[in-house]
Amino acid sequence: MWASQRTWSNESIGFLNIDSSSYMNTIANLITRDGIASNSSCFKNMFFKRNFPKSDQEEYELVTSAFTLFELPDRASRFQHLSLLWNKLKKDGYLVLVENGNKNGFNLINEAREFFLKEIFNPKKITNRAEIDNGHIFSPCPHSQTCPLVTENLVCRFFVRFKPLKVYDWGKGNDANEEFPYSYIVLKKSPLPETKIWPRLVYRQPLKIRGGIIHSWLCTEDGNVEHLVASKNRNKTSRSLLRYSKLGDSLPLHLDNKK
């Protein structure tokens, strides 16, 4: 909610938070009130519920599901959950799925990805012609093919930096930032645009290596992962771009000539 408020800074934005646990809803509500129930919340239009609204008329521009797929008991439950989330989206809305950036978390994200590609976005599975081309992968994947990292038994993950809460006094060093790995996918309820899709940076060796050589791996629109080697004497333009990029960035590079 904080990220949404900072991004759009619109007081008319409303937030509906859903958790089956009333205790979790209470804690979340208290966080927005600085831990004091009598305080005003920092969000004007905020609501908490234990279940999704039953009305089919209630749709949203942004639906986020973070770290919930792990809690569901089986694949059928997860697919039912994903269908419910998708049906709550408005046209041109976004569905964001986030899980831990480890092997199990990435497998759940990829399972959801395959479900949407084969069951939701597949014209052969759609009976209402008005729904054909009703959605596509917005990010991080620049393609709709089988994930090449899955075939290589690798994990597609990214990192976010954060400062831990000072719950305990661990002495020196407790102010240091930490990194948290996560895997995610964003799906948009609109046809795939007919525009150039640039490769996305999915892995890179540390920049501080001898000779100024940068080894990077980019996921491309044809469903492959390309290994790009750039140095001061080779692929200079690519090297300059890669030096100031971070994982997850889309890079305007033509990998056919890798220049």
PDB file of C-alpha atoms in Angstrom:
ATOM      1  CA  MET A   1       0.000   0.000   0.000  1.00  0.00           C
ATOM      2  CA  TRP A   2       2.850   2.366   0.790  1.00  0.00           C
ATOM      3  CA  ALA A   3       4.396   1.715  -2.621  1.00  0.00           C
ATOM      4  CA  SER A   4       1.079   2.406  -4.356  1.00  0.00           C
ATOM      5  CA  GLN A   5       0.553   5.609  -2.431  1.00  0.00           C
ATOM      6  CA  ARG A   6       4.064   6.855  -3.224  1.00  0.00           C
ATOM      7  CA  THR A   7       3.673   5.942  -6.902  1.00  0.00           C
ATOM      8  CA  TRP A   8       0.284   7.501  -7.596  1.00  0.00           C
ATOM      9  CA  SER A   9      -0.098   9.906  -4.630  1.00  0.00           C
ATOM     10  CA  ASN A  10      -3.847   9.953  -5.176  1.00  0.00           C
ATOM     11  CA  GLU A  11      -6.041  10.240  -2.096  1.00  0.00           C
ATOM     12  CA  SER A  12      -8.948   8.623  -3.945  1.00  0.00           C
ATOM     13  CA  ILE A  13      -7.095   5.294  -4.192  1.00  0.00           C
ATOM     14  CA  GLY A  14      -8.777   2.563  -2.172  1.00  0.00           C
ATOM     15  CA  PHE A  15      -7.150  -0.542  -0.674  1.00  0.00           C
ATOM     16  CA  LEU A  16      -8.902  -3.838   0.053  1.00  0.00           C
ATOM     17  CA  ASN A  17      -6.781  -6.228   2.141  1.00  0.00           C
ATOM     18  CA  ILE A  18      -7.846  -9.850   2.397  1.00  0.00           C
ATOM     19  CA  ASP A  19      -6.502 -12.458   4.820  1.00  0.00           C
ATOM     20  CA  SER A  20      -8.363 -15.462   6.191  1.00  0.00           C
ATOM     21  CA  SER A  21      -6.838 -14.770   9.606  1.00  0.00           C
ATOM     22  CA  SER A  22      -8.589 -12.043  11.618  1.00  0.00           C
ATOM     23  CA  TYR A  23      -5.442 -11.737  13.742  1.00  0.00           C
ATOM     24  CA  MET A  24      -3.309 -10.898  10.704  1.00  0.00           C
ATOM     25  CA  ASN A  25      -5.849  -8.293   9.625  1.00  0.00           C
ATOM     26  CA  THR A  26      -5.746  -6.743  13.082  1.00  0.00           C
ATOM     27  CA  ILE A  27      -1.950  -6.580  13.075  1.00  0.00           C
ATOM     28  CA  ALA A  28      -1.886  -5.096   9.572  1.00  0.00           C
ATOM     29  CA  ASN A  29      -4.412  -2.471  10.610  1.00  0.00           C
ATOM     30  CA  LEU A  30      -2.340  -1.574  13.674  1.00  0.00           C
ATOM     31  CA  ILE A  31       0.797  -1.136  11.539  1.00  0.00           C
ATOM     32  CA  THR A  32      -0.955   1.594   9.549  1.00  0.00           C
ATOM     33  CA  ARG A  33      -1.784   3.309  12.873  1.00  0.00           C
ATOM     34  CA  ASP A  34       1.741   3.219  14.352  1.00  0.00           C
ATOM     35  CA  GLY A  35       0.696   0.374  16.642  1.00  0.00           C
ATOM     36  CA  ILE A  36      -2.015   2.350  18.447  1.00  0.00           C
ATOM     37  CA  ALA A  37      -5.592   1.404  17.626  1.00  0.00           C
ATOM     38  CA  SER A  38      -6.968   4.860  18.508  1.00  0.00           C
ATOM     39  CA  ASN A  39      -4.667   6.576  15.990  1.00  0.00           C
ATOM     40  CA  SER A  40      -5.830   7.482  12.510  1.00  0.00           C
ATOM     41  CA  SER A  41      -4.607   5.241   9.708  1.00  0.00           C
ATOM     42  CA  CYS A  42      -2.146   6.683   7.191  1.00  0.00           C
ATOM     43  CA  PHE A  43      -4.537   5.452   4.463  1.00  0.00           C
ATOM     44  CA  LYS A  44      -7.938   7.067   4.051  1.00  0.00           C
ATOM     45  CA  ASN A  45      -9.674   4.383   1.993  1.00  0.00           C
ATOM     46  CA  MET A  46      -8.542   1.110   3.528  1.00  0.00           C
ATOM     47  CA  PHE A  47     -10.598  -1.983   4.283  1.00  0.00           C
ATOM     48  CA  PHE A  48      -9.890  -5.452   5.684  1.00  0.00           C
ATOM     49  CA  LYS A  49     -11.841  -8.624   4.949  1.00  0.00           C
ATOM     50  CA  ARG A  50     -11.396 -12.339   5.509  1.00  0.00           C
ATOM     51  CA  ASN A  51     -12.865 -13.354   2.139  1.00  0.00           C
ATOM     52  CA  PHE A  52     -13.124 -11.982  -1.375  1.00  0.00           C
ATOM     53  CA  PRO A  53     -16.299 -10.032  -2.192  1.00  0.00           C
ATOM     54  CA  LYS A  54     -18.882 -12.379  -3.717  1.00  0.00           C
ATOM     55  CA  SER A  55     -20.170  -9.762  -6.133  1.00  0.00           C
ATOM     56  CA  ASP A  56     -18.931 -10.171  -9.703  1.00  0.00           C
ATOM     57  CA  GLN A  57     -19.317  -6.427 -10.156  1.00  0.00           C
ATOM     58  CA  GLU A  58     -16.377  -5.572  -7.889  1.00  0.00           C
ATOM     59  CA  GLU A  59     -13.216  -5.347  -9.997  1.00  0.00           C
ATOM     60  CA  TYR A  60      -9.847  -3.755  -9.330  1.00  0.00           C
ATOM     61  CA  GLU A  61      -7.070  -2.106 -11.309  1.00  0.00           C
ATOM     62  CA  LEU A  62      -4.296  -3.790  -9.333  1.00  0.00           C
ATOM     63  CA  VAL A  63      -4.428  -7.159  -7.543  1.00  0.00           C
ATOM     64  CA  THR A  64      -1.402  -8.370  -5.580  1.00  0.00           C
ATOM     65  CA  SER A  65      -0.893 -11.819  -4.088  1.00  0.00           C
ATOM     66  CA  ALA A  66       2.313 -12.087  -2.050  1.00  0.00           C
ATOM     67  CA  PHE A  67       3.551 -15.291  -0.403  1.00  0.00           C
ATOM     68  CA  THR A  68       0.123 -16.949  -0.462  1.00  0.00           C
ATOM     69  CA  LEU A  69       0.566 -19.764  -3.002  1.00  0.00           C
ATOM     70  CA  PHE A  70       2.696 -21.665  -0.470  1.00  0.00           C
ATOM     71  CA  GLU A  71      -0.236 -21.687   1.949  1.00  0.00           C
ATOM     72  CA  LEU A  72      -2.583 -23.494  -0.426  1.00  0.00           C
ATOM     73  CA  PRO A  73      -2.694 -27.304  -0.056  1.00  0.00           C
ATOM     74  CA  ASP A  74      -2.529 -28.477  -3.674  1.00  0.00           C
ATOM     75  CA  ARG A  75      -2.310 -27.456  -7.326  1.00  0.00           C
ATOM     76  CA  ALA A  76      -6.082 -27.429  -7.825  1.00  0.00           C
ATOM     77  CA  SER A  77      -6.476 -24.958  -4.951  1.00  0.00           C
ATOM     78  CA  ARG A  78      -3.756 -22.746  -6.376  1.00  0.00           C
ATOM     79  CA  PHE A  79      -5.344 -22.711  -9.836  1.00  0.00           C
ATOM     80  CA  GLN A  80      -8.737 -21.879  -8.344  1.00  0.00           C
ATOM     81  CA  HIS A  81      -7.103 -19.035  -6.379  1.00  0.00           C
ATOM     82  CA  LEU A  82      -5.394 -17.677  -9.500  1.00  0.00           C
ATOM     83  CA  SER A  83      -8.641 -17.783 -11.504  1.00  0.00           C
ATOM     84  CA  LEU A  84     -10.415 -15.859  -8.746  1.00  0.00           C
ATOM     85  CA  LEU A  85      -7.707 -13.186  -8.707  1.00  0.00           C
ATOM     86  CA  TRP A  86      -7.809 -12.844 -12.486  1.00  0.00           C
ATOM     87  CA  ASN A  87     -11.605 -12.515 -12.550  1.00  0.00           C
ATOM     88  CA  LYS A  88     -11.370  -9.626 -10.072  1.00  0.00           C
ATOM     89  CA  LEU A  89      -9.236  -7.577 -12.473  1.00  0.00           C
ATOM     90  CA  LYS A  90     -10.596  -4.727 -14.536  1.00  0.00           C
ATOM     91  CA  LYS A  91      -9.698  -4.476 -18.209  1.00  0.00           C
ATOM     92  CA  ASP A  92      -6.109  -3.218 -18.534  1.00  0.00           C
ATOM     93  CA  GLY A  93      -5.537  -4.138 -14.880  1.00  0.00           C
ATOM     94  CA  TYR A  94      -2.441  -5.846 -13.453  1.00  0.00           C
ATOM     95  CA  LEU A  95      -2.072  -9.023 -11.404  1.00  0.00           C
ATOM     96  CA  VAL A  96       1.159  -9.267  -9.388  1.00  0.00           C
ATOM     97  CA  LEU A  97       2.298 -12.590  -7.915  1.00  0.00           C
ATOM     98  CA  VAL A  98       5.284 -12.706  -5.533  1.00  0.00           C
ATOM     99  CA  GLU A  99       6.965 -15.622  -3.760  1.00  0.00           C
ATOM    100  CA  ASN A 100      10.281 -16.286  -2.054  1.00  0.00           C
ATOM    101  CA  GLY A 101      13.262 -16.220  -4.403  1.00  0.00           C
ATOM    102  CA  ASN A 102      14.302 -19.808  -3.803  1.00  0.00           C
ATOM    103  CA  LYS A 103      13.758 -22.997  -5.786  1.00  0.00           C
ATOM    104  CA  ASN A 104      10.338 -23.738  -4.302  1.00  0.00           C
ATOM    105  CA  GLY A 105       9.098 -20.172  -4.623  1.00  0.00           C
ATOM    106  CA  PHE A 106      10.216 -19.918  -8.237  1.00  0.00           C
ATOM    107  CA  ASN A 107       8.551 -23.252  -9.041  1.00  0.00           C
ATOM    108  CA  LEU A 108       5.245 -21.843  -7.770  1.00  0.00           C
ATOM    109  CA  ILE A 109       5.620 -18.699  -9.875  1.00  0.00           C
ATOM    110  CA  ASN A 110       6.459 -20.766 -12.945  1.00  0.00           C
ATOM    111  CA  GLU A 111       3.493 -23.058 -12.249  1.00  0.00           C
ATOM    112  CA  ALA A 112       1.235 -19.983 -12.194  1.00  0.00           C
ATOM    113  CA  ARG A 113       2.873 -18.723 -15.388  1.00  0.00           C
ATOM    114  CA  GLU A 114       2.196 -21.991 -17.200  1.00  0.00           C
ATOM    115  CA  PHE A 115      -1.390 -22.019 -15.913  1.00  0.00           C
ATOM    116  CA  PHE A 116      -2.130 -18.597 -17.397  1.00  0.00           C
ATOM    117  CA  LEU A 117      -0.419 -19.356 -20.701  1.00  0.00           C
ATOM    118  CA  LYS A 118      -2.148 -22.710 -21.188  1.00  0.00           C
ATOM    119  CA  GLU A 119      -5.541 -22.160 -19.561  1.00  0.00           C
ATOM    120  CA  ILE A 120      -6.340 -18.442 -19.435  1.00  0.00           C
ATOM    121  CA  PHE A 121      -4.554 -16.955 -22.451  1.00  0.00           C
ATOM    122  CA  ASN A 122      -4.895 -20.002 -24.729  1.00  0.00           C
ATOM    123  CA  PRO A 123      -7.509 -19.337 -27.490  1.00  0.00           C
ATOM    124  CA  LYS A 124      -8.314 -23.073 -27.667  1.00  0.00           C
ATOM    125  CA  LYS A 125      -9.508 -22.952 -24.036  1.00  0.00           C
ATOM    126  CA  ILE A 126     -11.700 -19.852 -24.479  1.00  0.00           C
ATOM    127  CA  THR A 127     -15.358 -20.306 -25.436  1.00  0.00           C
ATOM    128  CA  ASN A 128     -16.216 -16.579 -25.514  1.00  0.00           C
ATOM    129  CA  ARG A 129     -14.492 -15.000 -28.515  1.00  0.00           C
ATOM    130  CA  ALA A 130     -14.575 -11.593 -26.804  1.00  0.00           C
ATOM    131  CA  GLU A 131     -12.032 -12.961 -24.314  1.00  0.00           C
ATOM    132  CA  ILE A 132      -9.448 -14.065 -26.891  1.00  0.00           C
ATOM    133  CA  ASP A 133      -6.162 -12.211 -26.400  1.00  0.00           C
ATOM    134  CA  ASN A 134      -7.504 -11.076 -23.039  1.00  0.00           C
ATOM    135  CA  GLY A 135      -4.137 -11.120 -21.290  1.00  0.00           C
ATOM    136  CA  HIS A 136      -0.380 -11.427 -21.507  1.00  0.00           C
ATOM    137  CA  ILE A 137       2.774 -11.549 -19.391  1.00  0.00           C
ATOM    138  CA  PHE A 138       3.832  -7.991 -18.627  1.00  0.00           C
ATOM    139  CA  SER A 139       7.058  -8.761 -16.727  1.00  0.00           C
ATOM    140  CA  PRO A 140       9.645 -10.020 -16.086  1.00  0.00           C
ATOM    141  CA  CYS A 141       9.414 -12.428 -19.037  1.00  0.00           C
ATOM    142  CA  PRO A 142       9.927 -10.856 -22.492  1.00  0.00           C
ATOM    143  CA  HIS A 143       8.330 -13.931 -24.114  1.00  0.00           C
ATOM    144  CA  SER A 144       5.568 -16.535 -23.728  1.00  0.00           C
ATOM    145  CA  GLN A 145       7.687 -19.624 -24.339  1.00  0.00           C
ATOM    146  CA  THR A 146       8.776 -22.219 -21.788  1.00  0.00           C
ATOM    147  CA  CYS A 147      11.019 -20.567 -19.226  1.00  0.00           C
ATOM    148  CA  PRO A 148      14.631 -21.308 -20.291  1.00  0.00           C
ATOM    149  CA  LEU A 149      15.835 -21.093 -16.679  1.00  0.00           C
ATOM    150  CA  VAL A 150      13.577 -24.009 -15.738  1.00  0.00           C
ATOM    151  CA  THR A 151      15.222 -26.221 -18.361  1.00  0.00           C
ATOM    152  CA  GLU A 152      18.627 -25.197 -16.942  1.00  0.00           C
ATOM    153  CA  ASN A 153      17.451 -25.946 -13.378  1.00  0.00           C
ATOM    154  CA  LEU A 154      18.084 -22.312 -12.385  1.00  0.00           C
ATOM    155  CA  VAL A 155      16.015 -19.792 -10.432  1.00  0.00           C
ATOM    156  CA  CYS A 156      14.731 -16.508 -11.858  1.00  0.00           C
ATOM    157  CA  ARG A 157      14.918 -14.165  -8.899  1.00  0.00           C
ATOM    158  CA  PHE A 158      15.597 -10.577  -7.992  1.00  0.00           C
ATOM    159  CA  PHE A 159      16.622  -8.753  -4.831  1.00  0.00           C
ATOM    160  CA  VAL A 160      15.255  -5.923  -2.749  1.00  0.00           C
ATOM    161  CA  ARG A 161      17.295  -4.102  -0.114  1.00  0.00           C
ATOM    162  CA  PHE A 162      15.768  -3.366   3.274  1.00  0.00           C
ATOM    163  CA  LYS A 163      16.745  -2.270   6.749  1.00  0.00           C
ATOM    164  CA  PRO A 164      15.747  -4.825   9.432  1.00  0.00           C
ATOM    165  CA  LEU A 165      13.512  -3.766  12.283  1.00  0.00           C
ATOM    166  CA  LYS A 166      15.403  -3.051  15.492  1.00  0.00           C
ATOM    167  CA  VAL A 167      13.474  -5.578  17.546  1.00  0.00           C
ATOM    168  CA  TYR A 168      16.622  -6.628  19.386  1.00  0.00           C
ATOM    169  CA  ASP A 169      19.871  -4.839  20.045  1.00  0.00           C
ATOM    170  CA  TRP A 170      22.465  -6.939  18.276  1.00  0.00           C
ATOM    171  CA  GLY A 171      25.219  -4.423  18.896  1.00  0.00           C
ATOM    172  CA  LYS A 172      27.364  -3.020  16.114  1.00  0.00           C
ATOM    173  CA  GLY A 173      26.288  -3.539  12.551  1.00  0.00           C
ATOM    174  CA  ASN A 174      22.552  -3.685  13.201  1.00  0.00           C
ATOM    175  CA  ASP A 175      22.000  -0.660  10.944  1.00  0.00           C
ATOM    176  CA  ALA A 176      23.308  -2.460   7.874  1.00  0.00           C
ATOM    177  CA  ASN A 177      20.943  -3.108   4.978  1.00  0.00           C
ATOM    178  CA  GLU A 178      20.064  -6.655   3.988  1.00  0.00           C
ATOM    179  CA  GLU A 179      18.870  -8.185   0.728  1.00  0.00           C
ATOM    180  CA  PHE A 180      15.808 -10.339   0.273  1.00  0.00           C
ATOM    181  CA  PRO A 181      15.430 -12.578  -2.813  1.00  0.00           C
ATOM    182  CA  TYR A 182      12.053 -12.873  -4.489  1.00  0.00           C
ATOM    183  CA  SER A 183      10.513 -14.352  -7.629  1.00  0.00           C
ATOM    184  CA  TYR A 184       7.568 -12.652  -9.282  1.00  0.00           C
ATOM    185  CA  ILE A 185       5.392 -12.308 -12.338  1.00  0.00           C
ATOM    186  CA  VAL A 186       3.102  -9.496 -13.509  1.00  0.00           C
ATOM    187  CA  LEU A 187       0.177 -10.280 -15.817  1.00  0.00           C
ATOM    188  CA  LYS A 188      -1.882  -7.649 -17.636  1.00  0.00           C
ATOM    189  CA  LYS A 189      -5.493  -8.004 -18.716  1.00  0.00           C
ATOM    190  CA  SER A 190      -5.043  -6.689 -22.249  1.00  0.00           C
ATOM    191  CA  PRO A 191      -3.823  -7.986 -25.629  1.00  0.00           C
ATOM    192  CA  LEU A 192      -0.082  -8.303 -26.160  1.00  0.00           C
ATOM    193  CA  PRO A 193       1.131  -5.019 -27.703  1.00  0.00           C
ATOM    194  CA  GLU A 194       2.851  -5.222 -31.084  1.00  0.00           C
ATOM    195  CA  THR A 195       6.025  -3.465 -30.003  1.00  0.00           C
ATOM    196  CA  LYS A 196       9.666  -4.401 -29.670  1.00  0.00           C
ATOM    197  CA  ILE A 197      10.333  -6.273 -26.431  1.00  0.00           C
ATOM    198  CA  TRP A 198      13.869  -5.774 -25.170  1.00  0.00           C
ATOM    199  CA  PRO A 199      15.860  -8.497 -23.374  1.00  0.00           C
ATOM    200  CA  ARG A 200      15.786  -8.492 -19.588  1.00  0.00           C
ATOM    201  CA  LEU A 201      18.804  -8.851 -17.307  1.00  0.00           C
ATOM    202  CA  VAL A 202      18.284 -11.979 -15.185  1.00  0.00           C
ATOM    203  CA  TYR A 203      21.778 -12.769 -13.893  1.00  0.00           C
ATOM    204  CA  ARG A 204      25.156 -11.070 -13.675  1.00  0.00           C
ATOM    205  CA  GLN A 205      28.475 -11.860 -12.054  1.00  0.00           C
ATOM    206  CA  PRO A 206      29.822  -9.295  -9.554  1.00  0.00           C
ATOM    207  CA  LEU A 207      31.062  -6.167 -11.306  1.00  0.00           C
ATOM    208  CA  LYS A 208      34.324  -5.974  -9.379  1.00  0.00           C
ATOM    209  CA  ILE A 209      36.262  -8.614 -11.278  1.00  0.00           C
ATOM    210  CA  ARG A 210      39.660  -8.475 -12.898  1.00  0.00           C
ATOM    211  CA  GLY A 211      39.993  -6.845 -16.294  1.00  0.00           C
ATOM    212  CA  GLY A 212      36.671  -5.019 -16.069  1.00  0.00           C
ATOM    213  CA  ILE A 213      34.891  -7.936 -17.773  1.00  0.00           C
ATOM    214  CA  ILE A 214      31.154  -8.200 -17.176  1.00  0.00           C
ATOM    215  CA  HIS A 215      29.412 -11.548 -17.653  1.00  0.00           C
ATOM    216  CA  SER A 216      25.647 -11.131 -17.977  1.00  0.00           C
ATOM    217  CA  TRP A 217      22.727 -13.348 -18.914  1.00  0.00           C
ATOM    218  CA  LEU A 218      19.679 -11.851 -20.606  1.00  0.00           C
ATOM    219  CA  CYS A 219      16.277 -13.404 -21.257  1.00  0.00           C
ATOM    220  CA  THR A 220      15.154 -12.665 -24.823  1.00  0.00           C
ATOM    221  CA  GLU A 221      11.827 -12.424 -26.659  1.00  0.00           C
ATOM    222  CA  ASP A 222      12.492 -15.693 -28.514  1.00  0.00           C
ATOM    223  CA  GLY A 223      12.562 -17.636 -25.220  1.00  0.00           C
ATOM    224  CA  ASN A 224      16.322 -18.036 -24.781  1.00  0.00           C
ATOM    225  CA  VAL A 225      18.877 -16.882 -22.240  1.00  0.00           C
ATOM    226  CA  GLU A 226      21.855 -15.240 -23.936  1.00  0.00           C
ATOM    227  CA  HIS A 227      25.283 -15.006 -22.302  1.00  0.00           C
ATOM    228  CA  LEU A 228      26.823 -11.605 -23.006  1.00  0.00           C
ATOM    229  CA  VAL A 229      30.487 -10.867 -22.276  1.00  0.00           C
ATOM    230  CA  ALA A 230      31.433  -7.193 -22.247  1.00  0.00           C
ATOM    231  CA  SER A 231      34.759  -5.536 -21.482  1.00  0.00           C
ATOM    232  CA  LYS A 232      36.618  -2.288 -22.114  1.00  0.00           C
ATOM    233  CA  ASN A 233      37.751  -3.655 -25.484  1.00  0.00           C
ATOM    234  CA  ARG A 234      34.727  -5.755 -26.423  1.00  0.00           C
ATOM    235  CA  ASN A 235      31.073  -4.663 -26.621  1.00  0.00           C
ATOM    236  CA  LYS A 236      31.900  -1.261 -25.137  1.00  0.00           C
ATOM    237  CA  THR A 237      28.377   0.078 -25.540  1.00  0.00           C
ATOM    238  CA  SER A 238      26.893  -2.964 -23.816  1.00  0.00           C
ATOM    239  CA  ARG A 239      29.434  -2.712 -21.002  1.00  0.00           C
ATOM    240  CA  SER A 240      28.539   0.909 -20.283  1.00  0.00           C
ATOM    241  CA  LEU A 241      24.863   0.004 -20.136  1.00  0.00           C
ATOM    242  CA  LEU A 242      25.367  -3.083 -17.978  1.00  0.00           C
ATOM    243  CA  ARG A 243      27.518  -1.244 -15.441  1.00  0.00           C
ATOM    244  CA  TYR A 244      24.601   0.956 -14.424  1.00  0.00           C
ATOM    245  CA  SER A 245      21.838  -1.633 -14.713  1.00  0.00           C
ATOM    246  CA  LYS A 246      20.336  -3.847 -12.061  1.00  0.00           C
ATOM    247  CA  LEU A 247      18.700  -7.263 -12.183  1.00  0.00           C
ATOM    248  CA  GLY A 248      15.281  -7.096 -13.794  1.00  0.00           C
ATOM    249  CA  ASP A 249      16.037  -4.151 -16.072  1.00  0.00           C
ATOM    250  CA  SER A 250      14.983  -4.294 -19.720  1.00  0.00           C
ATOM    251  CA  LEU A 251      17.984  -3.330 -21.822  1.00  0.00           C
ATOM    252  CA  PRO A 252      17.852  -1.833 -25.349  1.00  0.00           C
ATOM    253  CA  LEU A 253      20.386  -4.289 -26.784  1.00  0.00           C
ATOM    254  CA  HIS A 254      20.342  -6.094 -30.121  1.00  0.00           C
ATOM    255  CA  LEU A 255      21.830  -9.441 -29.171  1.00  0.00           C
ATOM    256  CA  ASP A 256      22.118 -10.684 -32.752  1.00  0.00           C
ATOM    257  CA  ASN A 257      25.323  -8.676 -33.074  1.00  0.00           C
ATOM    258  CA  LYS A 258      25.879  -8.062 -29.322  1.00  0.00           C
ATOM    259  CA  LYS A 259      27.164  -4.552 -29.792  1.00  0.00           C
TER     260      LYS A 259
END
